[in-house]
mmCIF file of C-alpha atoms in Angstrom:
data_model
loop_
_atom_site.group_PDB
_atom_site.id
_atom_site.type_symbol
_atom_site.label_atom_id
_atom_site.label_comp_id
_atom_site.label_asym_id
_atom_site.label_seq_id
_atom_site.Cartn_x
_atom_site.Cartn_y
_atom_site.Cartn_z
ATOM 1 C CA MET A 208 25.890 -2.878 9.769
ATOM 2 C CA ALA A 209 22.610 -1.336 8.304
ATOM 3 C CA ARG A 210 20.174 0.500 10.156
ATOM 4 C CA LEU A 211 16.695 1.342 9.421
ATOM 5 C CA VAL A 212 14.475 4.535 10.934
ATOM 6 C CA LEU A 213 10.898 3.450 10.291
ATOM 7 C CA PHE A 214 8.391 6.258 10.369
ATOM 8 C CA GLY A 215 4.892 4.746 11.333
ATOM 9 C CA PRO A 216 5.282 1.256 12.707
ATOM 10 C CA GLY A 217 1.670 0.226 12.113
ATOM 11 C CA TYR A 218 -0.056 -2.562 10.107
ATOM 12 C CA THR A 219 2.478 -2.181 7.362
ATOM 13 C CA GLY A 220 5.277 -0.754 8.900
ATOM 14 C CA ALA A 221 5.349 -3.178 11.719
ATOM 15 C CA ARG A 222 5.835 -6.304 8.828
ATOM 16 C CA ILE A 223 8.865 -4.228 7.389
ATOM 17 C CA ALA A 224 10.863 -3.929 10.606
ATOM 18 C CA ALA A 225 10.126 -7.645 11.256
ATOM 19 C CA ALA A 226 11.595 -8.664 7.749
ATOM 20 C CA VAL A 227 14.850 -6.301 8.188
ATOM 21 C CA ASP A 228 14.932 -7.344 11.871
ATOM 22 C CA ALA A 229 15.484 -10.968 10.331
ATOM 23 C CA ARG A 230 18.099 -9.773 8.225
ATOM 24 C CA GLY A 231 19.810 -8.569 10.894
ATOM 25 C CA TRP A 232 19.377 -5.033 10.957
ATOM 26 C CA THR A 233 18.877 -2.333 13.605
ATOM 27 C CA VAL A 234 16.062 -0.919 13.242
ATOM 28 C CA ASP A 235 14.552 2.355 15.151
ATOM 29 C CA ARG A 236 11.024 2.383 14.996
ATOM 30 C CA VAL A 237 9.118 5.777 15.037
ATOM 31 C CA SER A 238 5.851 7.042 16.268
ATOM 32 C CA ARG A 239 4.341 9.971 17.398
ATOM 33 C CA MET A 240 5.404 9.359 20.762
ATOM 34 C CA THR A 241 8.899 9.684 19.985
ATOM 35 C CA PRO A 242 11.249 12.341 20.629
ATOM 36 C CA ALA A 243 12.533 14.668 18.483
ATOM 37 C CA ALA A 244 15.720 14.715 19.817
ATOM 38 C CA THR A 245 16.185 10.977 19.924
ATOM 39 C CA VAL A 246 14.828 10.831 16.139
ATOM 40 C CA GLY A 247 17.247 13.512 15.444
ATOM 41 C CA ASP A 248 20.169 10.914 16.788
ATOM 42 C CA TRP A 249 18.750 8.050 14.902
ATOM 43 C CA LEU A 250 18.867 9.740 11.670
ATOM 44 C CA ARG A 251 22.512 10.714 12.021
ATOM 45 C CA GLN A 252 23.137 6.875 12.280
ATOM 46 C CA ALA A 253 20.690 5.424 9.580
ATOM 47 C CA THR A 254 21.832 3.584 6.284
ATOM 48 C CA HIS A 255 18.188 3.525 5.396
ATOM 49 C CA ILE A 256 14.629 5.334 6.140
ATOM 50 C CA VAL A 257 11.160 4.272 5.588
ATOM 51 C CA SER A 258 7.924 6.167 5.964
ATOM 52 C CA THR A 259 4.647 4.697 5.900
ATOM 53 C CA VAL A 260 3.456 8.046 7.262
ATOM 54 C CA PRO A 261 0.273 9.510 5.339
ATOM 55 C CA PRO A 262 0.580 13.485 4.647
ATOM 56 C CA GLY A 263 -1.628 15.402 6.531
ATOM 57 C CA ALA A 264 -3.741 18.671 5.710
ATOM 58 C CA ASP A 265 -0.829 21.112 6.299
ATOM 59 C CA GLY A 266 1.777 18.603 4.261
ATOM 60 C CA ASP A 267 3.691 15.509 5.247
ATOM 61 C CA PRO A 268 4.431 15.488 9.060
ATOM 62 C CA VAL A 269 7.464 13.509 8.621
ATOM 63 C CA LEU A 270 9.329 15.609 6.076
ATOM 64 C CA ASP A 271 8.490 19.040 8.038
ATOM 65 C CA ALA A 272 10.377 18.046 10.342
ATOM 66 C CA TYR A 273 13.227 16.270 9.276
ATOM 67 C CA HIS A 274 13.734 17.261 5.782
ATOM 68 C CA ASP A 275 17.405 18.026 6.079
ATOM 69 C CA ALA A 276 18.387 15.435 8.258
ATOM 70 C CA ILE A 277 16.498 12.452 6.382
ATOM 71 C CA GLY A 278 17.978 13.854 2.945
ATOM 72 C CA GLY A 279 21.380 13.238 3.953
ATOM 73 C CA VAL A 280 20.867 9.101 4.648
ATOM 74 C CA GLY A 281 21.766 7.178 1.484
ATOM 75 C CA TRP A 282 18.645 4.943 0.798
ATOM 76 C CA ILE A 283 15.109 6.311 1.342
ATOM 77 C CA GLY A 284 11.872 4.426 0.894
ATOM 78 C CA TYR A 285 8.154 6.182 1.101
ATOM 79 C CA LEU A 286 4.710 4.590 0.930
ATOM 80 C CA SER A 287 2.507 6.955 -1.060
ATOM 81 C CA SER A 288 -0.548 5.828 -2.823
ATOM 82 C CA THR A 289 -2.006 4.722 -6.630
ATOM 83 C CA GLY A 290 -4.704 7.412 -5.325
ATOM 84 C CA VAL A 291 -2.559 9.764 -7.090
ATOM 85 C CA TYR A 292 -3.620 8.494 -10.416
ATOM 86 C CA GLY A 293 -6.653 9.905 -9.665
ATOM 87 C CA ASP A 294 -10.111 8.316 -11.892
ATOM 88 C CA THR A 295 -8.836 7.051 -15.085
ATOM 89 C CA GLN A 296 -11.996 5.564 -15.940
ATOM 90 C CA GLY A 297 -10.599 1.843 -15.995
ATOM 91 C CA ALA A 298 -7.794 2.317 -17.950
ATOM 92 C CA TRP A 299 -4.184 0.935 -17.114
ATOM 93 C CA VAL A 300 -1.756 3.895 -15.695
ATOM 94 C CA ASP A 301 2.083 3.339 -14.907
ATOM 95 C CA GLU A 302 4.560 5.291 -13.362
ATOM 96 C CA SER A 303 4.697 8.119 -16.202
ATOM 97 C CA ALA A 304 0.858 9.038 -16.038
ATOM 98 C CA ALA A 305 0.216 12.455 -14.894
ATOM 99 C CA LEU A 306 -0.737 12.944 -11.262
ATOM 100 C CA ALA A 307 -4.495 13.930 -10.468
ATOM 101 C CA GLY A 308 -7.508 13.333 -8.769
ATOM 102 C CA ARG A 309 -8.856 14.367 -5.393
ATOM 103 C CA ARG A 310 -5.968 13.350 -3.143
ATOM 104 C CA GLY A 311 -3.878 16.769 -3.286
ATOM 105 C CA GLY A 312 -2.282 16.416 -0.261
ATOM 106 C CA ARG A 313 -1.242 12.710 -1.557
ATOM 107 C CA VAL A 314 0.422 14.309 -4.629
ATOM 108 C CA ALA A 315 2.586 17.030 -2.874
ATOM 109 C CA ALA A 316 3.903 14.491 -0.494
ATOM 110 C CA ASP A 317 4.516 12.349 -3.507
ATOM 111 C CA LEU A 318 6.628 14.684 -5.417
ATOM 112 C CA ALA A 319 8.405 15.903 -2.195
ATOM 113 C CA TRP A 320 9.697 12.944 -1.255
ATOM 114 C CA GLN A 321 10.909 12.399 -4.974
ATOM 115 C CA ALA A 322 12.564 15.485 -4.631
ATOM 116 C CA ILE A 323 14.936 14.365 -2.191
ATOM 117 C CA GLY A 324 15.559 11.077 -4.066
ATOM 118 C CA ALA A 325 13.234 8.444 -2.248
ATOM 119 C CA ARG A 326 12.037 5.423 -3.634
ATOM 120 C CA ILE A 327 8.581 6.035 -4.161
ATOM 121 C CA PHE A 328 5.951 2.548 -3.375
ATOM 122 C CA ARG A 329 2.671 3.649 -5.063
ATOM 123 C CA LEU A 330 0.190 1.183 -3.485
ATOM 124 C CA PRO A 331 -3.535 0.844 -3.998
ATOM 125 C CA GLY A 332 -5.882 -0.716 -1.569
ATOM 126 C CA ILE A 333 -3.773 -3.186 1.297
ATOM 127 C CA TYR A 334 -4.919 -6.191 2.396
ATOM 128 C CA GLY A 335 -3.758 -8.900 4.557
ATOM 129 C CA PRO A 336 -4.113 -11.251 7.495
ATOM 130 C CA GLY A 337 -6.759 -9.527 9.913
ATOM 131 C CA ARG A 338 -7.971 -7.116 6.845
ATOM 132 C CA THR A 339 -9.488 -9.260 3.936
ATOM 133 C CA ALA A 340 -12.919 -9.705 2.790
ATOM 134 C CA ILE A 341 -12.882 -13.037 4.556
ATOM 135 C CA GLU A 342 -13.331 -11.159 7.852
ATOM 136 C CA ARG A 343 -15.979 -8.869 7.045
ATOM 137 C CA LEU A 344 -17.795 -11.852 5.687
ATOM 138 C CA ARG A 345 -17.329 -13.731 9.110
ATOM 139 C CA ALA A 346 -18.799 -10.983 10.640
ATOM 140 C CA GLY A 347 -21.916 -10.375 8.730
ATOM 141 C CA GLN A 348 -20.293 -7.070 7.386
ATOM 142 C CA ALA A 349 -19.698 -7.472 3.655
ATOM 143 C CA HIS A 350 -21.600 -5.946 0.942
ATOM 144 C CA ARG A 351 -21.885 -6.101 -2.760
ATOM 145 C CA ILE A 352 -22.348 -2.800 -4.724
ATOM 146 C CA ASP A 353 -24.263 -2.361 -8.050
ATOM 147 C CA LEU A 354 -20.970 -0.359 -10.216
ATOM 148 C CA PRO A 355 -20.759 -2.637 -13.190
ATOM 149 C CA GLY A 356 -17.394 -2.140 -14.642
ATOM 150 C CA GLN A 357 -15.898 -0.890 -11.499
ATOM 151 C CA VAL A 358 -12.578 -1.919 -11.135
ATOM 152 C CA PHE A 359 -9.278 -1.726 -8.733
ATOM 153 C CA CYS A 360 -6.034 -3.135 -7.396
ATOM 154 C CA ARG A 361 -5.112 -3.919 -4.242
ATOM 155 C CA ILE A 362 -2.070 -5.221 -2.749
ATOM 156 C CA HIS A 363 -1.040 -7.990 -0.453
ATOM 157 C CA VAL A 364 0.801 -6.545 2.774
ATOM 158 C CA ASP A 365 3.612 -9.036 2.796
ATOM 159 C CA ASP A 366 4.298 -8.418 -1.071
ATOM 160 C CA ILE A 367 4.972 -4.920 0.179
ATOM 161 C CA VAL A 368 7.282 -6.059 2.400
ATOM 162 C CA ARG A 369 8.843 -8.051 -1.014
ATOM 163 C CA GLY A 370 8.624 -4.599 -2.763
ATOM 164 C CA VAL A 371 10.773 -2.548 0.292
ATOM 165 C CA LEU A 372 13.169 -5.095 0.550
ATOM 166 C CA ALA A 373 13.760 -5.889 -3.462
ATOM 167 C CA ALA A 374 14.429 -2.034 -3.713
ATOM 168 C CA SER A 375 17.028 -2.263 -1.070
ATOM 169 C CA ASP A 376 18.666 -4.465 -2.652
ATOM 170 C CA ARG A 377 18.698 -3.242 -6.670
ATOM 171 C CA GLY A 378 17.308 -1.106 -8.697
ATOM 172 C CA PRO A 379 17.468 2.824 -8.548
ATOM 173 C CA ALA A 380 15.683 5.129 -6.859
ATOM 174 C CA GLY A 381 12.552 6.579 -8.318
ATOM 175 C CA VAL A 382 8.415 5.405 -8.166
ATOM 176 C CA TYR A 383 7.469 2.268 -8.490
ATOM 177 C CA ASN A 384 3.813 0.667 -8.532
ATOM 178 C CA LEU A 385 3.267 -2.292 -6.392
ATOM 179 C CA THR A 386 -0.319 -3.810 -7.452
ATOM 180 C CA ASP A 387 -1.254 -7.263 -7.851
ATOM 181 C CA ASP A 388 -1.505 -8.523 -11.373
ATOM 182 C CA LEU A 389 -5.309 -8.694 -11.659
ATOM 183 C CA PRO A 390 -7.701 -5.683 -11.444
ATOM 184 C CA ALA A 391 -10.898 -6.819 -10.326
ATOM 185 C CA ALA A 392 -14.195 -5.357 -8.775
ATOM 186 C CA GLN A 393 -14.962 -5.783 -4.826
ATOM 187 C CA ASN A 394 -17.924 -8.264 -5.757
ATOM 188 C CA ASP A 395 -15.413 -10.512 -7.633
ATOM 189 C CA VAL A 396 -13.447 -10.687 -4.364
ATOM 190 C CA VAL A 397 -16.612 -10.677 -1.911
ATOM 191 C CA GLU A 398 -18.188 -13.702 -4.135
ATOM 192 C CA TYR A 399 -14.784 -15.735 -3.790
ATOM 193 C CA GLY A 400 -14.447 -15.156 -0.166
ATOM 194 C CA CYS A 401 -18.051 -16.893 -0.238
ATOM 195 C CA GLN A 402 -17.091 -19.383 -1.976
ATOM 196 C CA LEU A 403 -14.134 -20.257 0.254
ATOM 197 C CA LEU A 404 -15.933 -20.312 3.382
ATOM 198 C CA GLY A 405 -19.537 -21.827 1.760
ATOM 199 C CA LEU A 406 -21.499 -18.448 2.547
ATOM 200 C CA PRO A 407 -24.168 -17.021 0.338
ATOM 201 C CA VAL A 408 -23.358 -14.017 -1.269
ATOM 202 C CA PRO A 409 -24.652 -10.731 0.067
ATOM 203 C CA PRO A 410 -27.262 -9.205 -2.069
ATOM 204 C CA LEU A 411 -26.175 -6.490 -4.790
ATOM 205 C CA ARG A 412 -26.904 -2.627 -3.022
ATOM 206 C CA THR A 413 -26.070 0.596 -4.383
ATOM 207 C CA LEU A 414 -24.395 3.175 -2.841
ATOM 208 C CA ASP A 415 -27.608 5.069 -1.937
ATOM 209 C CA GLN A 416 -28.368 1.914 0.334
ATOM 210 C CA LEU A 417 -25.224 1.822 2.115
ATOM 211 C CA ASP A 418 -24.318 3.537 5.350
ATOM 212 C CA LEU A 419 -20.663 4.494 3.586
ATOM 213 C CA SER A 420 -18.003 7.217 5.131
ATOM 214 C CA PRO A 421 -17.761 9.937 2.827
ATOM 215 C CA ALA A 422 -13.820 8.853 2.314
ATOM 216 C CA ALA A 423 -15.270 5.009 0.996
ATOM 217 C CA ARG A 424 -17.998 6.630 -1.277
ATOM 218 C CA ALA A 425 -15.017 8.793 -2.583
ATOM 219 C CA PHE A 426 -12.965 5.359 -3.217
ATOM 220 C CA TYR A 427 -15.593 4.068 -5.226
ATOM 221 C CA SER A 428 -16.013 6.998 -7.661
ATOM 222 C CA GLU A 429 -12.520 5.901 -8.806
ATOM 223 C CA ASN A 430 -12.033 3.277 -11.485
ATOM 224 C CA ARG A 431 -8.487 2.158 -12.567
ATOM 225 C CA ARG A 432 -6.387 -0.387 -13.677
ATOM 226 C CA VAL A 433 -2.195 0.004 -12.541
ATOM 227 C CA ALA A 434 0.226 -1.504 -14.061
ATOM 228 C CA ASN A 435 3.445 -3.175 -12.037
ATOM 229 C CA GLY A 436 5.899 -3.887 -14.628
ATOM 230 C CA ARG A 437 8.604 -1.150 -13.605
ATOM 231 C CA ALA A 438 9.097 -2.677 -10.420
ATOM 232 C CA LYS A 439 9.336 -6.457 -11.956
ATOM 233 C CA ARG A 440 12.091 -5.243 -14.627
ATOM 234 C CA LEU A 441 14.073 -2.849 -12.667
ATOM 235 C CA LEU A 442 13.932 -4.717 -8.708
ATOM 236 C CA GLY A 443 12.987 -8.121 -10.010
ATOM 237 C CA TRP A 444 10.133 -8.059 -7.444
ATOM 238 C CA ARG A 445 7.320 -10.453 -8.476
ATOM 239 C CA PRO A 446 3.626 -10.974 -5.850
ATOM 240 C CA LEU A 447 3.654 -13.568 -3.460
ATOM 241 C CA TYR A 448 -0.028 -13.170 -4.131
ATOM 242 C CA PRO A 449 -0.540 -12.113 -7.836
ATOM 243 C CA THR A 450 -4.021 -12.033 -7.664
ATOM 244 C CA TYR A 451 -6.957 -11.789 -4.397
ATOM 245 C CA ARG A 452 -7.769 -15.527 -4.893
ATOM 246 C CA GLU A 453 -4.106 -16.536 -4.071
ATOM 247 C CA GLY A 454 -4.067 -13.755 -0.969
ATOM 248 C CA LEU A 455 -7.776 -14.877 -0.031
ATOM 249 C CA ALA A 456 -7.135 -18.586 0.440
ATOM 250 C CA SER A 457 -4.329 -17.940 2.362
ATOM 251 C CA VAL A 458 -5.625 -16.125 4.923
ATOM 252 C CA VAL A 459 -8.551 -18.683 5.271
ATOM 253 C CA SER A 460 -5.530 -21.692 5.259
ATOM 254 C CA GLU A 461 -3.983 -19.724 8.070
#
C-alpha cells in the first residue's frame, strides 16, 4: 500500500493529502510539532515523500534534519518556485534555463532536492479558494499597479495537486514547471475579477503610492513567462484552469 509522508500540510499540502487519501493511500502529515523520532519511523515505512516546506536562511530544514532517511525512499517530490529563474524581462523560460535571481536559498534547496532524485515542481504564484483577487476585491483591498509590460504566471492549487498525482503515476524524476497557459499582468486579473463581480476597477497606482512589503515590491521587480510543456509531454498533465479566467470564475461560482 502506498504511504506518503507529507512535510508541510498547509494550504497546498492539505489538498495533496486529501487527494492521495481519496486514492486509499496512508498519509503521515509532518508539522513543526511532530517529534523527530515519529518522523523517522514514518520515513522508514514511506513509499512516497512530498515536501512543501520553503527553505530558510540557513538551508532546507527538511533535508537538514532527514536527508539520509529521505534519500532511501523510492519517490520524492519537492515544491519549488519559478522564482529560481530570476527576472527574464518577460522572456520565456523552461526547465533548461539557468538558475539565477534574488532567491539564493530557493536555488540551493532546488538543487539539493534534485541531487537526491526528487521530482521538482517549480511553481509560480499559487491561488485558489480563499486566495484570489476575488476575495481582495470583495474586501476592497485589490489594486492595479502602473507597470506596463510586467507579466507573470500563476497556478491554481488544484492544478498543483493534479501535477503531483500525475508525476506519481508516470514520468521520470527531474524538474517540471507547473504553471498556467497564459502569463498575464496582475492588472488583467483584477480587471477580470471586477467584470465577474460587477465592480468598478480600482484606480491605477504606482509602486511608490502603495504600502507594499519588501517581498511584494521585490516580486513586482521580476517579469517572466514560464513554459509548462515538459509536464504536459512527460506527465500527461493538463491544467484544469489553463488561465486565470477559468480559475476566478470557479471561485465566483463556488
